[in-house]
Amino acid sequence: MPKVTIPSLLERGRTGEAIVMVTAYDFPGARAAERAGVDMVLVGDSGAQVVLGYPSTAEVTVDEMLTLAKAVRRGTESAFLVCDVPFGSTEQSDAQAVATAVRFVKEAGADAVKLEGGGAAQLSRIGAIVAAGIPVVGHVGLTPQTATALGGLRAQGRTEASAARVVEEAIGVQRAGAFCVVAEAVPTEVTAVLREALEIPVIGIGAGPAEGQVLVLHDLLGVTEGRTAKFVKRYGSIGDDTVAAISAYADDVRSGGFPGPEHQYTASPEAVAAARAAARDA
Ligand code: KIV
């Protein structure tokens, strides 16, 4: 497959052929996404929760994200690789934001970085990173890094003020230079307004029809335990399958059914005699 590029993504946005994005956090996840032919792979800071076990995305560090991103890079060939910059790594200044983005490009081979939010400070950070030559994906609506300030992990754009804010932020993100924008947990009608107002593609997650869609890999595979967000569609039950496989292995070990003869090596009688002699003489 030819390498996915920003012009090819923008063209897809124009022709109406949906852009498919999925998250990945390790080499096998990236290989699977690549083999499935997705357009964009996102090393999301959702990895903080789904692979590192943190209670929220706020805890993950740049170094931890870079470890995940490097593994994903090794498994990605044609898909366009986007890395989330984690909470705390851009907030202080434009210079800090550029330095963080540069690390994702230089150390992990990211094609672009994703920044949450569309307030004045975030727009300045996006502008600075784009001016440094690094493509940026915006993220509006529910922005989990700052969910506490939004009143929790809840849909945005459902009141007049919130709907206006989501649209203003998305327009700001486009003006600041982002080449596409993720809209998370936004009513379908507000997404429709966004899509009309914007020239850049909108990648939705819980935002209804859009130029593209993104899902968290572990949600769509059914790895995640317990309740998932309303917008998640499960395409597998890997979590249950994994538990069943490990339980079957444990039963086999306990009953003596594993290892069987086909899982064992053999030695010549001479080698066994030498081993016995060595044990005797030791
Ligand atoms: O971190 C993440 O996985 C994301 C997606 C939900 C868009 O930001």
XYZ file of C-alpha atoms and ligand atoms in Angstrom:
290
model
C 0.000 0.000 0.000
C 1.335 3.498 -0.795
C 2.197 5.685 2.207
C -0.749 7.765 3.410
C 0.100 11.473 3.266
C -1.595 14.718 4.278
C -2.552 15.509 0.640
C -4.062 12.024 0.261
C -6.017 12.467 3.527
C -7.296 15.907 2.468
C -8.270 14.458 -0.908
C -10.189 11.692 0.863
C -11.983 14.361 2.876
C -13.020 16.046 -0.382
C -14.070 12.884 -2.275
C -16.161 11.561 0.594
C -14.178 8.315 1.014
C -14.145 7.852 4.781
C -10.839 8.111 6.657
C -10.278 5.210 9.052
C -8.215 5.860 12.169
C -7.572 3.486 15.067
C -5.364 3.700 18.132
C -2.382 1.419 18.748
C 0.076 1.233 21.635
C 2.483 -1.561 20.693
C 4.086 -3.449 17.793
C 1.417 -6.177 17.397
C -1.385 -3.586 17.532
C 0.335 -1.518 14.863
C 0.939 -4.579 12.666
C -2.731 -5.568 12.936
C -3.883 -2.035 12.056
C -1.472 -1.953 9.127
C -2.581 -5.360 7.845
C -6.218 -4.263 8.128
C -5.386 -1.308 5.876
C -6.354 1.619 8.124
C -5.380 5.120 6.983
C -4.220 6.607 10.279
C -2.835 5.082 13.465
C -3.062 7.146 16.645
C -0.819 6.500 19.614
C -3.497 7.893 21.890
C -2.903 8.925 25.461
C -5.856 6.596 26.108
C -2.939 4.138 26.344
C -2.452 5.588 29.836
C -5.609 3.759 30.860
C -5.987 0.833 28.471
C -2.390 -0.425 28.538
C -0.657 1.271 31.495
C -3.564 1.044 33.955
C -3.577 4.673 35.105
C -6.926 6.015 36.350
C -6.942 8.786 33.699
C -4.911 10.083 30.770
C -3.465 12.905 32.882
C -0.816 10.700 34.555
C 1.075 9.453 31.499
C 4.475 11.051 30.816
C 6.179 12.004 27.563
C 8.769 9.262 28.069
C 6.076 6.628 28.576
C 4.204 7.825 25.470
C 7.459 7.743 23.498
C 8.071 4.112 24.447
C 4.608 3.205 23.131
C 5.034 5.388 20.034
C 8.399 3.847 19.080
C 6.921 0.336 19.225
C 3.982 1.452 17.066
C 6.350 3.118 14.574
C 8.223 -0.184 14.143
C 4.959 -1.855 13.131
C 3.608 0.904 10.884
C 4.509 1.216 7.201
C 1.896 2.908 5.062
C -0.524 4.260 7.685
C -0.107 7.895 8.797
C 1.208 7.923 12.375
C -0.188 10.482 14.819
C 1.009 10.728 18.446
C -0.878 12.363 21.295
C 1.186 14.845 23.302
C 0.316 14.145 26.935
C -1.050 16.480 29.581
C 1.623 18.745 31.067
C 3.943 18.610 28.063
C 2.680 21.738 26.235
C 0.903 23.875 28.836
C 3.815 26.072 29.956
C 4.768 27.778 26.699
C 4.901 27.511 22.918
C 8.597 26.636 23.255
C 7.755 23.699 25.547
C 5.078 22.527 23.087
C 7.486 22.660 20.129
C 10.190 20.813 22.101
C 7.703 18.054 23.004
C 6.421 17.738 19.432
C 9.992 17.574 18.101
C 10.710 14.629 20.425
C 7.767 12.678 18.977
C 9.010 13.301 15.428
C 12.725 12.698 16.074
C 12.546 9.847 18.584
C 9.372 8.035 17.512
C 9.069 8.965 13.835
C 5.615 10.542 14.238
C 4.077 11.994 11.071
C 1.994 14.406 13.178
C 1.087 15.180 16.776
C -2.373 15.618 18.284
C -3.205 18.352 20.798
C -6.410 18.567 22.812
C -8.415 21.773 23.141
C -9.042 24.998 21.289
C -8.646 27.717 23.905
C -6.325 30.676 23.309
C -3.250 28.963 24.758
C -3.841 25.767 22.780
C -4.275 27.714 19.536
C -0.963 29.446 20.173
C 0.714 26.035 20.787
C -0.766 24.585 17.582
C 0.445 27.600 15.601
C 3.953 27.290 17.043
C 4.212 23.552 16.322
C 2.917 23.997 12.754
C 5.388 26.889 12.263
C 8.143 24.485 13.338
C 7.139 22.238 10.430
C 5.251 19.571 12.364
C 1.712 18.719 11.227
C -0.953 18.948 13.923
C -4.270 17.158 14.451
C -6.665 19.125 16.678
C -9.111 17.597 19.184
C -12.324 19.336 20.307
C -15.493 18.419 22.184
C -14.732 16.058 25.034
C -11.027 16.482 25.763
C -10.199 13.821 28.380
C -6.947 15.496 29.548
C -8.995 18.385 30.958
C -12.236 16.491 31.623
C -12.399 17.696 35.234
C -12.744 21.272 34.003
C -15.483 20.113 31.595
C -17.494 18.536 34.418
C -16.313 14.960 33.808
C -16.180 12.538 30.891
C -19.413 13.689 29.291
C -20.647 14.735 25.861
C -19.971 18.357 24.925
C -21.977 20.723 22.740
C -25.373 19.847 24.189
C -26.195 23.314 25.546
C -26.189 26.585 23.586
C -22.983 27.815 25.179
C -21.217 24.488 24.826
C -22.291 23.980 21.183
C -21.012 27.464 20.299
C -17.745 26.781 22.133
C -17.139 23.497 20.292
C -17.665 25.189 16.908
C -15.530 28.240 17.815
C -12.729 26.010 19.057
C -12.774 23.848 15.926
C -12.624 26.922 13.689
C -9.778 28.261 15.827
C -7.912 24.955 15.526
C -8.241 25.116 11.731
C -7.078 28.749 11.643
C -4.095 27.875 13.834
C -2.978 25.431 11.142
C -4.213 21.946 12.098
C -4.776 19.792 9.010
C -7.627 17.787 10.542
C -9.554 17.702 13.798
C -10.922 14.968 16.050
C -14.392 15.722 17.465
C -15.165 13.596 20.530
C -18.592 13.058 22.143
C -20.378 15.823 20.260
C -24.052 15.704 19.130
C -24.460 14.700 15.480
C -26.195 18.006 14.663
C -23.273 20.027 16.037
C -20.817 17.883 14.068
C -22.849 18.685 10.930
C -22.382 22.414 11.668
C -18.664 21.846 12.205
C -18.300 19.996 8.922
C -20.011 22.809 7.058
C -17.877 25.457 8.733
C -14.533 23.687 8.288
C -12.408 22.933 5.256
C -10.287 20.358 7.074
C -11.600 16.812 7.645
C -13.398 16.008 10.898
C -12.556 12.630 12.455
C -15.411 11.667 14.743
C -15.551 9.561 17.892
C -19.038 9.693 19.315
C -19.754 12.578 16.945
C -21.921 10.876 14.301
C -21.118 10.852 10.575
C -17.922 12.713 9.648
C -15.087 12.620 7.112
C -13.468 9.920 9.245
C -13.915 7.845 12.396
C -11.565 6.797 15.174
C -11.983 4.177 17.909
C -9.752 3.031 20.730
C -8.340 -0.361 19.662
C -8.944 -2.038 23.025
C -12.582 -0.895 23.004
C -13.301 -2.226 19.524
C -11.509 -5.510 20.238
C -13.438 -6.009 23.470
C -10.309 -6.011 25.655
C -11.581 -3.239 27.933
C -13.353 -4.509 31.064
C -16.662 -3.106 32.281
C -18.727 -0.319 30.755
C -17.509 1.570 27.724
C -18.696 4.900 26.344
C -22.014 5.012 24.435
C -20.164 5.583 21.168
C -18.065 2.407 21.335
C -18.939 -0.449 19.001
C -17.322 -3.775 19.869
C -16.071 -5.880 16.964
C -14.447 -8.636 19.033
C -14.269 -10.211 22.482
C -10.520 -10.519 22.850
C -10.645 -9.882 26.611
C -12.920 -12.903 27.212
C -10.996 -14.977 24.650
C -7.735 -14.149 26.450
C -9.119 -15.159 29.851
C -10.490 -18.389 28.338
C -7.125 -19.227 26.730
C -5.132 -18.564 29.936
C -7.659 -20.587 31.979
C -7.376 -23.521 29.543
C -3.566 -23.335 29.821
C -3.771 -23.254 33.648
C -6.129 -26.277 33.665
C -3.775 -28.160 31.340
C -0.717 -27.449 33.507
C -2.558 -28.471 36.682
C -3.907 -31.704 35.148
C -0.565 -32.667 33.554
C -1.993 -32.290 30.032
C 0.682 -29.752 29.136
C 3.432 -30.095 28.034
C 2.613 -33.068 25.767
C 5.222 -35.150 23.914
C 4.946 -32.824 20.906
C 6.159 -29.869 23.047
C 9.260 -31.670 24.359
C 12.864 -32.081 23.135
C 14.644 -35.456 23.184
C 18.302 -36.328 23.827
C 20.409 -39.303 22.708
C 21.098 -42.094 25.289
C 24.752 -40.930 25.286
C 23.752 -37.360 26.203
C 21.511 -38.659 28.997
C 24.358 -40.851 30.308
C 26.678 -37.818 30.269
C 24.108 -35.791 32.172
C 23.803 -38.600 34.776
C 27.603 -38.799 35.138
C 27.814 -35.019 35.570
C 25.109 -35.133 38.266
C 26.890 -37.969 40.085
C 30.304 -36.282 39.983
C 29.138 -32.781 40.886
O -6.285 9.091 23.289
C -7.070 8.688 22.419
O -7.221 7.487 22.171
C -7.822 9.692 21.675
C -8.961 9.199 20.829
C -10.110 8.883 21.697
C -9.302 10.159 19.765
O -7.568 10.847 21.784
